[in-house]
Amino acid sequence: MADHAADADAPARRAVVGRLTRAALILSGVGLACAPPVHSGQPLESGQLPTTWYAGGASCASTLPLRVHAYNADLFIMRQAACTSYEKPFLYLFFGRDRALLLDTGAGAIDVVTVVDTLTRAWLARNRRASLDLVVAHSHAHSDHVAGDSQFVGRARTSVVGRDTASVRAFFGVRQWPTDLGAIDLGARVVDVIPIPGHQAASIAFYDRRTGILLTGDTFYPGRLYVRDTTAFAESIDRLAAFVRSHPVTHMLGAHIENSRTPYKDYVVGTVDQPDEHPLDLGRAQLFELDSVVRTMRGRMTRTVLRDLTVWPLER
Ligand SMILES: [Zn+2]
Ligand SMILES: [Zn+2]
């Protein structure tokens, strides 16, 4: 009888516990959202983003193959021209006191190494230095971000980080993948590494402590967020959102732009000329909205169009 009564009450009790657990989760989320970000006390270095990243059309006549924008004297953002690849990926070059860090090498068909060498020579001259080591790493292993690697392999004072998860984990010192952080110190410039598998197994985000810029690769950008592993992706977005809540983040910059400035509208796959692109940087609101959406969809992710991006699960 007692067992009977217990059985009869169990669904109601489970429902109450479920509601309490959800309430606790929501409260803890609210608590995190309100907590002030941890700040080292060092002022963040400022910089400028351009008003447009227009990458040109089908003709290469009037567009450099790799556009270079100086965010400030020690951080350069590059974008591959549309005429060389409709993917038009972004590349990033950071300078620290002891090393430079190149993130991604483009989609191929362009000379990246000459541009990097030119920027490095100018940096060395400005800083009265003779030489500098270079680390080449990747937001993830897809071909539109690693195709220029061969231009750097075997060069003096240059390390090219392997593309597989084990190599990334070892190089950046991530103890427990994907829940722990890694880091690289470029010399008075620490860049944190946040494992964010889901789009691709070896996807990582980079957080530059000097500028507060967070680089999110193909995992979070104004475009189609292709999701290969839905569970890993949902957990990665959750960790990324927690990181953003607790750190002073100035800009979140991804590796592509596929959306238009018109809300809920993207350029169709393969579009070369994108004259009315969405800005590159996304804000906290978009990340927290994405986190909320993928949390809700966990385990049964469907294509979902948001104002500035689309969640796009892929067949396995
Ligand atoms: Zn990708
Ligand atoms: Zn990509």
PDB file of N, CA and C in Angstrom, residues 55-152:
ATOM      1  N   ALA A  55      33.892  42.577 -49.824  1.00  0.00           N
ATOM      2  CA  ALA A  55      35.026  41.798 -50.349  1.00  0.00           C
ATOM      3  C   ALA A  55      35.069  41.784 -51.868  1.00  0.00           C
ATOM      4  N   GLY A  56      34.325  42.696 -52.523  1.00  0.00           N
ATOM      5  CA  GLY A  56      34.354  42.770 -53.978  1.00  0.00           C
ATOM      6  C   GLY A  56      33.440  41.751 -54.623  1.00  0.00           C
ATOM      7  N   GLY A  57      33.391  41.820 -55.941  1.00  0.00           N
ATOM      8  CA  GLY A  57      32.539  40.900 -56.688  1.00  0.00           C
ATOM      9  C   GLY A  57      33.352  39.837 -57.398  1.00  0.00           C
ATOM     10  N   ALA A  58      32.850  39.410 -58.539  1.00  0.00           N
ATOM     11  CA  ALA A  58      33.489  38.299 -59.251  1.00  0.00           C
ATOM     12  C   ALA A  58      34.807  38.690 -59.904  1.00  0.00           C
ATOM     13  N   SER A  59      34.983  39.974 -60.193  1.00  0.00           N
ATOM     14  CA  SER A  59      36.204  40.404 -60.875  1.00  0.00           C
ATOM     15  C   SER A  59      37.292  40.734 -59.863  1.00  0.00           C
ATOM     16  N   CYS A  60      38.497  40.264 -60.150  1.00  0.00           N
ATOM     17  CA  CYS A  60      39.610  40.533 -59.241  1.00  0.00           C
ATOM     18  C   CYS A  60      40.336  41.833 -59.595  1.00  0.00           C
ATOM     19  N   ALA A  61      39.873  42.510 -60.637  1.00  0.00           N
ATOM     20  CA  ALA A  61      40.610  43.662 -61.143  1.00  0.00           C
ATOM     21  C   ALA A  61      40.799  44.755 -60.093  1.00  0.00           C
ATOM     22  N   SER A  62      39.772  44.993 -59.290  1.00  0.00           N
ATOM     23  CA  SER A  62      39.853  46.157 -58.387  1.00  0.00           C
ATOM     24  C   SER A  62      39.946  45.780 -56.912  1.00  0.00           C
ATOM     25  N   THR A  63      40.174  44.502 -56.612  1.00  0.00           N
ATOM     26  CA  THR A  63      40.200  44.073 -55.213  1.00  0.00           C
ATOM     27  C   THR A  63      41.489  43.317 -54.921  1.00  0.00           C
ATOM     28  N   LEU A  64      42.164  43.693 -53.838  1.00  0.00           N
ATOM     29  CA  LEU A  64      43.342  42.937 -53.428  1.00  0.00           C
ATOM     30  C   LEU A  64      42.905  41.527 -53.011  1.00  0.00           C
ATOM     31  N   PRO A  65      43.710  40.502 -53.300  1.00  0.00           N
ATOM     32  CA  PRO A  65      43.323  39.130 -52.931  1.00  0.00           C
ATOM     33  C   PRO A  65      43.103  38.973 -51.428  1.00  0.00           C
ATOM     34  N   LEU A  66      43.866  39.732 -50.638  1.00  0.00           N
ATOM     35  CA  LEU A  66      43.730  39.660 -49.186  1.00  0.00           C
ATOM     36  C   LEU A  66      43.706  41.088 -48.642  1.00  0.00           C
ATOM     37  N   ARG A  67      42.539  41.505 -48.191  1.00  0.00           N
ATOM     38  CA  ARG A  67      42.417  42.856 -47.632  1.00  0.00           C
ATOM     39  C   ARG A  67      42.966  42.853 -46.208  1.00  0.00           C
ATOM     40  N   VAL A  68      43.705  43.898 -45.861  1.00  0.00           N
ATOM     41  CA  VAL A  68      44.280  43.997 -44.514  1.00  0.00           C
ATOM     42  C   VAL A  68      43.708  45.216 -43.816  1.00  0.00           C
ATOM     43  N   HIS A  69      43.213  45.007 -42.604  1.00  0.00           N
ATOM     44  CA  HIS A  69      42.734  46.122 -41.796  1.00  0.00           C
ATOM     45  C   HIS A  69      43.487  46.123 -40.466  1.00  0.00           C
ATOM     46  N   ALA A  70      44.084  47.246 -40.114  1.00  0.00           N
ATOM     47  CA  ALA A  70      44.768  47.359 -38.816  1.00  0.00           C
ATOM     48  C   ALA A  70      43.735  47.724 -37.758  1.00  0.00           C
ATOM     49  N   TYR A  71      43.406  46.765 -36.879  1.00  0.00           N
ATOM     50  CA  TYR A  71      42.511  47.084 -35.757  1.00  0.00           C
ATOM     51  C   TYR A  71      43.235  48.062 -34.836  1.00  0.00           C
ATOM     52  N   ASN A  72      44.506  47.761 -34.572  1.00  0.00           N
ATOM     53  CA  ASN A  72      45.434  48.712 -33.963  1.00  0.00           C
ATOM     54  C   ASN A  72      46.836  48.288 -34.401  1.00  0.00           C
ATOM     55  N   ALA A  73      47.858  48.840 -33.782  1.00  0.00           N
ATOM     56  CA  ALA A  73      49.220  48.602 -34.282  1.00  0.00           C
ATOM     57  C   ALA A  73      49.673  47.149 -34.102  1.00  0.00           C
ATOM     58  N   ASP A  74      48.991  46.392 -33.239  1.00  0.00           N
ATOM     59  CA  ASP A  74      49.427  45.020 -32.931  1.00  0.00           C
ATOM     60  C   ASP A  74      48.406  43.947 -33.291  1.00  0.00           C
ATOM     61  N   LEU A  75      47.365  44.323 -33.985  1.00  0.00           N
ATOM     62  CA  LEU A  75      46.343  43.339 -34.383  1.00  0.00           C
ATOM     63  C   LEU A  75      45.792  43.679 -35.766  1.00  0.00           C
ATOM     64  N   PHE A  76      45.921  42.718 -36.659  1.00  0.00           N
ATOM     65  CA  PHE A  76      45.492  42.916 -38.039  1.00  0.00           C
ATOM     66  C   PHE A  76      44.412  41.890 -38.399  1.00  0.00           C
ATOM     67  N   ILE A  77      43.378  42.386 -39.054  1.00  0.00           N
ATOM     68  CA  ILE A  77      42.289  41.525 -39.513  1.00  0.00           C
ATOM     69  C   ILE A  77      42.342  41.511 -41.030  1.00  0.00           C
ATOM     70  N   MET A  78      42.326  40.311 -41.594  1.00  0.00           N
ATOM     71  CA  MET A  78      42.422  40.174 -43.050  1.00  0.00           C
ATOM     72  C   MET A  78      41.191  39.451 -43.567  1.00  0.00           C
ATOM     73  N   ARG A  79      40.820  39.785 -44.805  1.00  0.00           N
ATOM     74  CA  ARG A  79      39.715  39.064 -45.418  1.00  0.00           C
ATOM     75  C   ARG A  79      40.069  38.714 -46.855  1.00  0.00           C
ATOM     76  N   GLN A  80      39.775  37.468 -47.191  1.00  0.00           N
ATOM     77  CA  GLN A  80      40.047  36.984 -48.537  1.00  0.00           C
ATOM     78  C   GLN A  80      39.007  37.538 -49.502  1.00  0.00           C
ATOM     79  N   ALA A  81      39.470  37.984 -50.672  1.00  0.00           N
ATOM     80  CA  ALA A  81      38.574  38.611 -51.651  1.00  0.00           C
ATOM     81  C   ALA A  81      37.577  37.608 -52.220  1.00  0.00           C
ATOM     82  N   ALA A  82      36.385  38.109 -52.532  1.00  0.00           N
ATOM     83  CA  ALA A  82      35.314  37.266 -53.069  1.00  0.00           C
ATOM     84  C   ALA A  82      35.712  36.610 -54.389  1.00  0.00           C
ATOM     85  N   CYS A  83      36.510  37.323 -55.185  1.00  0.00           N
ATOM     86  CA  CYS A  83      36.850  36.762 -56.503  1.00  0.00           C
ATOM     87  C   CYS A  83      37.750  35.542 -56.388  1.00  0.00           C
ATOM     88  N   THR A  84      38.387  35.339 -55.232  1.00  0.00           N
ATOM     89  CA  THR A  84      39.269  34.182 -55.065  1.00  0.00           C
ATOM     90  C   THR A  84      38.574  33.023 -54.348  1.00  0.00           C
ATOM     91  N   SER A  85      37.505  33.335 -53.606  1.00  0.00           N
ATOM     92  CA  SER A  85      36.719  32.289 -52.930  1.00  0.00           C
ATOM     93  C   SER A  85      35.410  32.896 -52.452  1.00  0.00           C
ATOM     94  N   TYR A  86      34.294  32.274 -52.823  1.00  0.00           N
ATOM     95  CA  TYR A  86      33.013  32.820 -52.354  1.00  0.00           C
ATOM     96  C   TYR A  86      32.886  32.736 -50.831  1.00  0.00           C
ATOM     97  N   GLU A  87      33.740  31.916 -50.190  1.00  0.00           N
ATOM     98  CA  GLU A  87      33.699  31.802 -48.728  1.00  0.00           C
ATOM     99  C   GLU A  87      34.166  33.090 -48.043  1.00  0.00           C
ATOM    100  N   LYS A  88      35.072  33.815 -48.689  1.00  0.00           N
ATOM    101  CA  LYS A  88      35.557  35.099 -48.182  1.00  0.00           C
ATOM    102  C   LYS A  88      35.938  35.038 -46.694  1.00  0.00           C
ATOM    103  N   PRO A  89      36.769  34.070 -46.298  1.00  0.00           N
ATOM    104  CA  PRO A  89      37.053  33.921 -44.860  1.00  0.00           C
ATOM    105  C   PRO A  89      37.914  35.060 -44.296  1.00  0.00           C
ATOM    106  N   PHE A  90      37.832  35.221 -42.994  1.00  0.00           N
ATOM    107  CA  PHE A  90      38.659  36.189 -42.265  1.00  0.00           C
ATOM    108  C   PHE A  90      39.848  35.475 -41.640  1.00  0.00           C
ATOM    109  N   LEU A  91      40.968  36.198 -41.563  1.00  0.00           N
ATOM    110  CA  LEU A  91      42.190  35.713 -40.919  1.00  0.00           C
ATOM    111  C   LEU A  91      42.614  36.795 -39.918  1.00  0.00           C
ATOM    112  N   TYR A  92      43.317  36.381 -38.878  1.00  0.00           N
ATOM    113  CA  TYR A  92      43.698  37.338 -37.828  1.00  0.00           C
ATOM    114  C   TYR A  92      45.181  37.175 -37.502  1.00  0.00           C
ATOM    115  N   LEU A  93      45.858  38.314 -37.309  1.00  0.00           N
ATOM    116  CA  LEU A  93      47.286  38.285 -36.982  1.00  0.00           C
ATOM    117  C   LEU A  93      47.535  39.152 -35.748  1.00  0.00           C
ATOM    118  N   PHE A  94      47.987  38.498 -34.667  1.00  0.00           N
ATOM    119  CA  PHE A  94      48.273  39.187 -33.400  1.00  0.00           C
ATOM    120  C   PHE A  94      49.791  39.288 -33.216  1.00  0.00           C
ATOM    121  N   PHE A  95      50.230  40.411 -32.687  1.00  0.00           N
ATOM    122  CA  PHE A  95      51.645  40.546 -32.345  1.00  0.00           C
ATOM    123  C   PHE A  95      51.806  40.679 -30.836  1.00  0.00           C
ATOM    124  N   GLY A  96      52.655  39.825 -30.266  1.00  0.00           N
ATOM    125  CA  GLY A  96      53.052  39.956 -28.871  1.00  0.00           C
ATOM    126  C   GLY A  96      54.517  40.341 -28.819  1.00  0.00           C
ATOM    127  N   ARG A  97      55.068  40.449 -27.625  1.00  0.00           N
ATOM    128  CA  ARG A  97      56.466  40.869 -27.504  1.00  0.00           C
ATOM    129  C   ARG A  97      57.417  39.820 -28.092  1.00  0.00           C
ATOM    130  N   ASP A  98      57.065  38.533 -27.956  1.00  0.00           N
ATOM    131  CA  ASP A  98      57.987  37.469 -28.367  1.00  0.00           C
ATOM    132  C   ASP A  98      57.547  36.694 -29.603  1.00  0.00           C
ATOM    133  N   ARG A  99      56.240  36.706 -29.860  1.00  0.00           N
ATOM    134  CA  ARG A  99      55.732  35.888 -30.967  1.00  0.00           C
ATOM    135  C   ARG A  99      54.554  36.571 -31.630  1.00  0.00           C
ATOM    136  N   ALA A 100      54.350  36.222 -32.894  1.00  0.00           N
ATOM    137  CA  ALA A 100      53.121  36.607 -33.583  1.00  0.00           C
ATOM    138  C   ALA A 100      52.257  35.358 -33.721  1.00  0.00           C
ATOM    139  N   LEU A 101      50.969  35.562 -33.813  1.00  0.00           N
ATOM    140  CA  LEU A 101      50.023  34.445 -33.931  1.00  0.00           C
ATOM    141  C   LEU A 101      49.106  34.705 -35.119  1.00  0.00           C
ATOM    142  N   LEU A 102      49.166  33.823 -36.109  1.00  0.00           N
ATOM    143  CA  LEU A 102      48.266  33.904 -37.266  1.00  0.00           C
ATOM    144  C   LEU A 102      47.159  32.885 -37.080  1.00  0.00           C
ATOM    145  N   LEU A 103      45.933  33.349 -37.124  1.00  0.00           N
ATOM    146  CA  LEU A 103      44.793  32.439 -36.986  1.00  0.00           C
ATOM    147  C   LEU A 103      44.124  32.263 -38.343  1.00  0.00           C
ATOM    148  N   ASP A 104      44.288  31.090 -38.882  1.00  0.00           N
ATOM    149  CA  ASP A 104      43.765  30.637 -40.165  1.00  0.00           C
ATOM    150  C   ASP A 104      44.625  31.124 -41.333  1.00  0.00           C
ATOM    151  N   THR A 105      44.584  30.339 -42.396  1.00  0.00           N
ATOM    152  CA  THR A 105      45.432  30.646 -43.560  1.00  0.00           C
ATOM    153  C   THR A 105      44.626  30.753 -44.845  1.00  0.00           C
ATOM    154  N   GLY A 106      43.303  30.852 -44.733  1.00  0.00           N
ATOM    155  CA  GLY A 106      42.484  31.127 -45.904  1.00  0.00           C
ATOM    156  C   GLY A 106      42.035  29.895 -46.661  1.00  0.00           C
ATOM    157  N   ALA A 107      41.317  30.171 -47.754  1.00  0.00           N
ATOM    158  CA  ALA A 107      40.667  29.114 -48.531  1.00  0.00           C
ATOM    159  C   ALA A 107      41.478  28.691 -49.750  1.00  0.00           C
ATOM    160  N   GLY A 108      42.722  29.176 -49.841  1.00  0.00           N
ATOM    161  CA  GLY A 108      43.560  28.805 -50.976  1.00  0.00           C
ATOM    162  C   GLY A 108      43.476  29.818 -52.097  1.00  0.00           C
ATOM    163  N   ALA A 109      44.346  29.658 -53.093  1.00  0.00           N
ATOM    164  CA  ALA A 109      44.383  30.517 -54.287  1.00  0.00           C
ATOM    165  C   ALA A 109      44.818  31.944 -53.974  1.00  0.00           C
ATOM    166  N   ILE A 110      45.389  32.173 -52.795  1.00  0.00           N
ATOM    167  CA  ILE A 110      45.942  33.494 -52.486  1.00  0.00           C
ATOM    168  C   ILE A 110      47.281  33.338 -51.780  1.00  0.00           C
ATOM    169  N   ASP A 111      48.084  34.398 -51.895  1.00  0.00           N
ATOM    170  CA  ASP A 111      49.390  34.435 -51.238  1.00  0.00           C
ATOM    171  C   ASP A 111      49.205  35.076 -49.856  1.00  0.00           C
ATOM    172  N   VAL A 112      49.237  34.244 -48.835  1.00  0.00           N
ATOM    173  CA  VAL A 112      49.072  34.754 -47.468  1.00  0.00           C
ATOM    174  C   VAL A 112      50.424  35.106 -46.870  1.00  0.00           C
ATOM    175  N   VAL A 113      51.428  34.275 -47.160  1.00  0.00           N
ATOM    176  CA  VAL A 113      52.705  34.411 -46.469  1.00  0.00           C
ATOM    177  C   VAL A 113      53.380  35.746 -46.786  1.00  0.00           C
ATOM    178  N   THR A 114      53.253  36.224 -48.007  1.00  0.00           N
ATOM    179  CA  THR A 114      53.884  37.510 -48.355  1.00  0.00           C
ATOM    180  C   THR A 114      53.238  38.656 -47.583  1.00  0.00           C
ATOM    181  N   VAL A 115      51.921  38.581 -47.430  1.00  0.00           N
ATOM    182  CA  VAL A 115      51.213  39.620 -46.661  1.00  0.00           C
ATOM    183  C   VAL A 115      51.649  39.578 -45.200  1.00  0.00           C
ATOM    184  N   VAL A 116      51.726  38.373 -44.634  1.00  0.00           N
ATOM    185  CA  VAL A 116      52.145  38.231 -43.235  1.00  0.00           C
ATOM    186  C   VAL A 116      53.583  38.716 -43.062  1.00  0.00           C
ATOM    187  N   ASP A 117      54.457  38.360 -44.010  1.00  0.00           N
ATOM    188  CA  ASP A 117      55.857  38.808 -43.939  1.00  0.00           C
ATOM    189  C   ASP A 117      55.945  40.335 -43.996  1.00  0.00           C
ATOM    190  N   THR A 118      55.152  40.942 -44.864  1.00  0.00           N
ATOM    191  CA  THR A 118      55.177  42.409 -45.014  1.00  0.00           C
ATOM    192  C   THR A 118      54.710  43.079 -43.715  1.00  0.00           C
ATOM    193  N   LEU A 119      53.626  42.560 -43.145  1.00  0.00           N
ATOM    194  CA  LEU A 119      53.125  43.127 -41.887  1.00  0.00           C
ATOM    195  C   LEU A 119      54.140  42.927 -40.763  1.00  0.00           C
ATOM    196  N   THR A 120      54.787  41.764 -40.765  1.00  0.00           N
ATOM    197  CA  THR A 120      55.772  41.471 -39.712  1.00  0.00           C
ATOM    198  C   THR A 120      56.998  42.383 -39.830  1.00  0.00           C
ATOM    199  N   ARG A 121      57.479  42.573 -41.059  1.00  0.00           N
ATOM    200  CA  ARG A 121      58.636  43.472 -41.246  1.00  0.00           C
ATOM    201  C   ARG A 121      58.307  44.881 -40.755  1.00  0.00           C
ATOM    202  N   ALA A 122      57.119  45.354 -41.078  1.00  0.00           N
ATOM    203  CA  ALA A 122      56.724  46.708 -40.654  1.00  0.00           C
ATOM    204  C   ALA A 122      56.616  46.772 -39.134  1.00  0.00           C
ATOM    205  N   TRP A 123      56.080  45.705 -38.519  1.00  0.00           N
ATOM    206  CA  TRP A 123      55.958  45.671 -37.049  1.00  0.00           C
ATOM    207  C   TRP A 123      57.343  45.678 -36.408  1.00  0.00           C
ATOM    208  N   LEU A 124      58.257  44.857 -36.961  1.00  0.00           N
ATOM    209  CA  LEU A 124      59.617  44.789 -36.425  1.00  0.00           C
ATOM    210  C   LEU A 124      60.301  46.150 -36.519  1.00  0.00           C
ATOM    211  N   ALA A 125      60.118  46.841 -37.641  1.00  0.00           N
ATOM    212  CA  ALA A 125      60.736  48.161 -37.818  1.00  0.00           C
ATOM    213  C   ALA A 125      60.166  49.155 -36.806  1.00  0.00           C
ATOM    214  N   ARG A 126      58.851  49.124 -36.632  1.00  0.00           N
ATOM    215  CA  ARG A 126      58.218  50.054 -35.682  1.00  0.00           C
ATOM    216  C   ARG A 126      58.691  49.806 -34.254  1.00  0.00           C
ATOM    217  N   ASN A 127      58.946  48.529 -33.965  1.00  0.00           N
ATOM    218  CA  ASN A 127      59.306  48.164 -32.596  1.00  0.00           C
ATOM    219  C   ASN A 127      60.811  47.948 -32.412  1.00  0.00           C
ATOM    220  N   ARG A 128      61.576  48.306 -33.436  1.00  0.00           N
ATOM    221  CA  ARG A 128      63.052  48.205 -33.391  1.00  0.00           C
ATOM    222  C   ARG A 128      63.497  46.807 -32.967  1.00  0.00           C
ATOM    223  N   ARG A 129      62.917  45.835 -33.651  1.00  0.00           N
ATOM    224  CA  ARG A 129      63.254  44.443 -33.376  1.00  0.00           C
ATOM    225  C   ARG A 129      63.812  43.816 -34.639  1.00  0.00           C
ATOM    226  N   ALA A 130      64.617  42.754 -34.454  1.00  0.00           N
ATOM    227  CA  ALA A 130      65.256  42.114 -35.601  1.00  0.00           C
ATOM    228  C   ALA A 130      64.408  40.986 -36.173  1.00  0.00           C
ATOM    229  N   SER A 131      63.778  40.210 -35.281  1.00  0.00           N
ATOM    230  CA  SER A 131      62.999  39.071 -35.774  1.00  0.00           C
ATOM    231  C   SER A 131      61.995  38.648 -34.713  1.00  0.00           C
ATOM    232  N   LEU A 132      61.101  37.770 -35.128  1.00  0.00           N
ATOM    233  CA  LEU A 132      59.990  37.363 -34.270  1.00  0.00           C
ATOM    234  C   LEU A 132      59.551  35.961 -34.671  1.00  0.00           C
ATOM    235  N   ASP A 133      59.220  35.132 -33.707  1.00  0.00           N
ATOM    236  CA  ASP A 133      58.670  33.816 -34.033  1.00  0.00           C
ATOM    237  C   ASP A 133      57.216  33.967 -34.480  1.00  0.00           C
ATOM    238  N   LEU A 134      56.765  32.985 -35.249  1.00  0.00           N
ATOM    239  CA  LEU A 134      55.375  32.995 -35.722  1.00  0.00           C
ATOM    240  C   LEU A 134      54.725  31.653 -35.395  1.00  0.00           C
ATOM    241  N   VAL A 135      53.520  31.717 -34.824  1.00  0.00           N
ATOM    242  CA  VAL A 135      52.702  30.520 -34.617  1.00  0.00           C
ATOM    243  C   VAL A 135      51.508  30.623 -35.555  1.00  0.00           C
ATOM    244  N   VAL A 136      51.260  29.560 -36.302  1.00  0.00           N
ATOM    245  CA  VAL A 136      50.105  29.511 -37.199  1.00  0.00           C
ATOM    246  C   VAL A 136      49.125  28.495 -36.614  1.00  0.00           C
ATOM    247  N   ALA A 137      47.955  28.976 -36.239  1.00  0.00           N
ATOM    248  CA  ALA A 137      46.932  28.089 -35.655  1.00  0.00           C
ATOM    249  C   ALA A 137      45.625  28.287 -36.410  1.00  0.00           C
ATOM    250  N   HIS A 138      44.609  27.519 -36.022  1.00  0.00           N
ATOM    251  CA  HIS A 138      43.369  27.521 -36.808  1.00  0.00           C
ATOM    252  C   HIS A 138      42.138  27.584 -35.916  1.00  0.00           C
ATOM    253  N   SER A 139      41.113  28.244 -36.437  1.00  0.00           N
ATOM    254  CA  SER A 139      39.828  28.243 -35.732  1.00  0.00           C
ATOM    255  C   SER A 139      39.235  26.836 -35.746  1.00  0.00           C
ATOM    256  N   HIS A 140      39.493  26.103 -36.819  1.00  0.00           N
ATOM    257  CA  HIS A 140      39.098  24.701 -36.944  1.00  0.00           C
ATOM    258  C   HIS A 140      39.706  24.161 -38.233  1.00  0.00           C
ATOM    259  N   ALA A 141      39.457  22.889 -38.513  1.00  0.00           N
ATOM    260  CA  ALA A 141      40.237  22.204 -39.553  1.00  0.00           C
ATOM    261  C   ALA A 141      39.627  22.248 -40.950  1.00  0.00           C
ATOM    262  N   HIS A 142      38.525  22.943 -41.162  1.00  0.00           N
ATOM    263  CA  HIS A 142      37.918  22.933 -42.498  1.00  0.00           C
ATOM    264  C   HIS A 142      38.817  23.619 -43.529  1.00  0.00           C
ATOM    265  N   SER A 143      38.677  23.151 -44.782  1.00  0.00           N
ATOM    266  CA  SER A 143      39.640  23.535 -45.807  1.00  0.00           C
ATOM    267  C   SER A 143      39.647  25.034 -46.108  1.00  0.00           C
ATOM    268  N   ASP A 144      38.528  25.732 -45.868  1.00  0.00           N
ATOM    269  CA  ASP A 144      38.522  27.170 -46.172  1.00  0.00           C
ATOM    270  C   ASP A 144      39.260  27.994 -45.109  1.00  0.00           C
ATOM    271  N   HIS A 145      39.887  27.296 -44.138  1.00  0.00           N
ATOM    272  CA  HIS A 145      40.635  28.009 -43.094  1.00  0.00           C
ATOM    273  C   HIS A 145      42.074  27.516 -42.946  1.00  0.00           C
ATOM    274  N   VAL A 146      42.406  26.464 -43.675  1.00  0.00           N
ATOM    275  CA  VAL A 146      43.749  25.870 -43.526  1.00  0.00           C
ATOM    276  C   VAL A 146      44.484  25.737 -44.863  1.00  0.00           C
ATOM    277  N   ALA A 147      43.854  26.167 -45.939  1.00  0.00           N
ATOM    278  CA  ALA A 147      44.408  25.879 -47.272  1.00  0.00           C
ATOM    279  C   ALA A 147      45.767  26.528 -47.509  1.00  0.00           C
ATOM    280  N   GLY A 148      46.075  27.597 -46.774  1.00  0.00           N
ATOM    281  CA  GLY A 148      47.372  28.262 -46.974  1.00  0.00           C
ATOM    282  C   GLY A 148      48.470  27.745 -46.062  1.00  0.00           C
ATOM    283  N   ASP A 149      48.211  26.692 -45.305  1.00  0.00           N
ATOM    284  CA  ASP A 149      49.208  26.188 -44.345  1.00  0.00           C
ATOM    285  C   ASP A 149      50.548  25.873 -44.995  1.00  0.00           C
ATOM    286  N   SER A 150      50.490  25.301 -46.205  1.00  0.00           N
ATOM    287  CA  SER A 150      51.738  24.852 -46.844  1.00  0.00           C
ATOM    288  C   SER A 150      52.703  26.013 -47.085  1.00  0.00           C
ATOM    289  N   GLN A 151      52.178  27.232 -47.124  1.00  0.00           N
ATOM    290  CA  GLN A 151      53.054  28.390 -47.322  1.00  0.00           C
ATOM    291  C   GLN A 151      53.928  28.660 -46.087  1.00  0.00           C
ATOM    292  N   PHE A 152      53.547  28.074 -44.949  1.00  0.00           N
ATOM    293  CA  PHE A 152      54.254  28.349 -43.693  1.00  0.00           C
ATOM    294  C   PHE A 152      55.045  27.152 -43.175  1.00  0.00           C
TER     295      PHE A 152
END
